[in-house]
Coordinates of C-alpha atoms in Angstrom, one line a residue:
M221 CA 123.4 108.9 123.9
S222 CA 121.8 110.6 120.9
R223 CA 124.6 109.3 118.6
I224 CA 123.9 105.7 119.7
F225 CA 120.2 106.3 119.2
L226 CA 120.7 107.6 115.6
L227 CA 123.2 104.8 114.8
F228 CA 120.6 102.3 116.0
W229 CA 117.9 103.8 113.7
M230 CA 120.2 104.0 110.8
S231 CA 121.1 100.3 111.1
I232 CA 117.3 99.6 111.4
A233 CA 116.8 101.5 108.1
A234 CA 119.7 99.6 106.4
F235 CA 118.8 96.1 107.5
G236 CA 115.3 96.2 109.0
L237 CA 113.3 97.5 106.0
P238 CA 114.4 94.9 103.5
A239 CA 113.8 92.1 106.0
C240 CA 110.2 93.4 106.5
N241 CA 109.4 93.5 102.8
R242 CA 110.3 89.8 102.1
S243 CA 106.9 88.1 101.5
T244 CA 106.7 84.4 101.1
D245 CA 103.9 84.7 98.5
A246 CA 104.4 87.7 96.3
R247 CA 101.7 86.6 93.8
P248 CA 98.7 88.8 93.1
P249 CA 95.4 87.7 94.5
L250 CA 92.7 87.0 91.9
P251 CA 89.5 89.1 92.0
E252 CA 86.6 87.0 93.2
E253 CA 84.7 87.3 90.0
I254 CA 87.6 86.1 87.9
A255 CA 88.6 83.4 90.4
A256 CA 85.0 82.0 90.2
V257 CA 85.7 81.3 86.5
V258 CA 89.4 80.5 86.4
K259 CA 89.7 78.1 89.4
P260 CA 86.9 75.7 88.4
F261 CA 88.1 75.8 84.7
Y262 CA 91.6 74.8 85.7
A263 CA 90.2 72.0 88.0
A264 CA 88.2 70.6 85.1
V265 CA 91.1 70.8 82.7
R266 CA 93.3 69.0 85.3
R267 CA 90.7 66.2 85.6
G268 CA 90.4 66.0 81.8
D269 CA 86.7 66.9 82.0
Q270 CA 86.2 68.7 78.7
K271 CA 82.5 69.2 79.1
A272 CA 82.9 70.9 82.5
A273 CA 85.7 73.1 81.2
E274 CA 83.6 74.3 78.2
K275 CA 81.0 75.8 80.6
Y276 CA 83.6 78.6 81.3
V277 CA 84.8 79.1 77.8
A278 CA 83.2 81.8 75.5
P279 CA 81.3 80.3 72.6
G280 CA 83.5 81.8 70.0
F281 CA 86.6 80.0 71.4
I282 CA 85.1 76.5 72.1
D283 CA 86.2 75.0 68.8
D284 CA 89.8 76.1 69.3
S285 CA 89.7 75.0 72.9
R286 CA 88.7 71.4 71.8
V287 CA 91.7 71.1 69.5
Q288 CA 94.2 71.8 72.2
F289 CA 92.3 70.3 75.2
A290 CA 93.9 66.9 75.4
E291 CA 97.5 68.1 75.2
M292 CA 97.0 71.0 77.7
S293 CA 95.2 68.7 80.1
R294 CA 98.1 66.2 80.1
I295 CA 100.6 69.0 80.8
L296 CA 98.5 70.4 83.7
K297 CA 98.0 66.9 85.2
D298 CA 101.7 66.4 85.6
A299 CA 102.4 70.0 86.8
P300 CA 102.2 71.4 90.3
R301 CA 99.3 73.7 91.1
L302 CA 99.9 76.9 89.1
A303 CA 99.4 80.3 90.9
P304 CA 98.8 83.6 89.3
A305 CA 102.1 85.3 88.6
I306 CA 101.0 88.3 86.6
Q307 CA 97.6 90.0 86.3
Q308 CA 96.9 92.7 83.7
R309 CA 93.5 94.4 83.5
Q310 CA 92.1 94.8 80.0
G311 CA 88.9 96.9 80.0
S312 CA 86.3 94.9 81.8
G313 CA 88.3 91.7 81.6
A314 CA 91.8 90.5 82.6
Y315 CA 94.8 88.8 81.1
L316 CA 96.4 86.4 83.6
T317 CA 99.7 84.5 83.5
F318 CA 100.0 81.5 85.7
A319 CA 103.5 80.0 86.3
G320 CA 104.9 77.2 88.3
Q321 CA 108.2 75.4 88.3
H322 CA 108.3 71.6 87.9
G323 CA 111.8 70.3 88.3
K324 CA 113.9 72.3 85.8
M325 CA 110.9 73.1 83.6
W326 CA 108.5 76.0 83.9
I327 CA 104.8 75.4 83.1
I328 CA 103.2 78.7 81.9
S329 CA 99.5 79.2 81.3
E330 CA 97.9 82.3 79.9
V331 CA 94.2 83.0 80.2
R332 CA 92.2 86.0 78.9
V333 CA 88.9 86.5 80.7
V334 CA 86.4 88.8 79.1
R335 CA 82.7 89.7 79.7
Y336 CA 80.3 87.8 77.6
R337 CA 76.6 88.6 78.2
N338 CA 77.5 90.4 81.4
K339 CA 79.4 87.5 83.0
P340 CA 83.1 86.6 82.9
M341 CA 84.1 83.9 80.5
I342 CA 87.5 82.6 79.1
E343 CA 88.1 83.9 75.6
Y344 CA 91.6 82.4 75.3
W345 CA 93.8 80.0 77.2
D346 CA 97.1 78.3 76.5
V347 CA 99.5 76.1 78.4
T348 CA 103.2 75.8 77.5
T349 CA 106.5 74.6 78.9
A350 CA 109.7 76.5 79.0
D351 CA 113.3 76.1 80.3
K352 CA 113.2 79.4 82.1
A353 CA 110.7 81.7 83.9
P354 CA 108.6 84.0 81.8
E355 CA 110.2 87.4 81.2
L356 CA 107.5 89.4 82.9
V357 CA 107.8 87.3 86.0
T358 CA 111.6 87.9 86.3
H359 CA 111.1 91.6 85.5
T360 CA 108.5 91.8 88.2
Q361 CA 110.8 90.2 90.8
D362 CA 113.6 92.6 89.7
M363 CA 111.3 95.6 90.1
K364 CA 110.3 94.5 93.6
R365 CA 114.0 94.1 94.6
Y366 CA 114.9 97.6 93.2
T367 CA 111.9 99.1 95.1
I368 CA 113.2 97.6 98.3
Y369 CA 116.6 99.1 97.7
A370 CA 115.1 102.5 96.8
L371 CA 113.0 102.5 100.0
M372 CA 116.1 101.5 102.0
T373 CA 118.1 104.4 100.5
V374 CA 115.3 106.9 101.1
A375 CA 115.0 105.8 104.8
F376 CA 118.8 106.0 105.3
A377 CA 119.0 109.4 103.7
A378 CA 116.1 110.7 105.9
L379 CA 117.8 109.4 109.0
A380 CA 121.1 111.0 107.9
G381 CA 119.3 114.3 107.3
L382 CA 117.7 114.0 110.7
A383 CA 121.1 113.4 112.3
S384 CA 122.6 116.4 110.5
L385 CA 119.6 118.6 111.6
I386 CA 120.1 117.5 115.2
W387 CA 123.8 118.3 115.0
V388 CA 123.1 121.8 113.6
V389 CA 120.5 122.5 116.3
R390 CA 122.8 121.4 119.1
N391 CA 125.8 123.4 117.7
R392 CA 124.0 126.4 116.3
T393 CA 125.5 128.9 118.7
H394 CA 129.0 127.9 117.5
I395 CA 128.0 128.1 113.9
I396 CA 126.3 131.5 114.1
A397 CA 128.8 133.2 116.5
P398 CA 131.9 131.2 117.4
E399 CA 133.0 131.3 121.0
S400 CA 134.8 134.5 121.7
A401 CA 138.4 134.2 122.8
I402 CA 140.1 136.7 125.0
E403 CA 142.4 139.0 123.0
T404 CA 145.9 138.8 124.2
R405 CA 147.7 141.6 122.3
R406 CA 148.6 144.8 124.0
V407 CA 146.6 147.8 123.2
A408 CA 147.9 151.3 123.7
A409 CA 145.4 153.7 125.1
T410 CA 145.8 157.4 124.6
V411 CA 143.7 160.1 126.2
R412 CA 143.4 163.5 124.8
N413 CA 143.0 166.4 126.9
T414 CA 140.6 168.8 125.2
E415 CA 140.6 171.4 127.9
P416 CA 142.7 174.7 127.2

């Protein structure tokens, strides 16, 4: 019975853990403070409303933003909704990479959010198209997959260790002192008479 029980748990470790770790949306959630700036900014860029978008851009970057606004707005209008793929904290701000696949093309947008007069504003943004996913996105997916395999290996090794420990405990008397067998050889017994 205990062997079946251990075999059951080993199979759970081998197949159950990876199944539990498959999430449909593995993208990082945006902090509320950053989302309050980035989401309305992207909505304004999609609509082509430059004046509304400039409310969220830091004053030092507004001129550069105006140069690229029309082209970036056109790319985002045709693209599906982008979701945050990578989030890197930089001091009090953040560097976000949004990615989405549209047919065979990837639409990638990068945004750097910084604190300007104690409120978050966009210091830099860019939208590009590419034939393949950004490298950081593929590396992140690979790391998640390897982490799943590592957890599966650790769980399997722990269960194998538990199985061997149970086996040792159940058979410890045989390991410490093997069962004694009756000796079958003949022994000659001599008695000495010590009396004179």
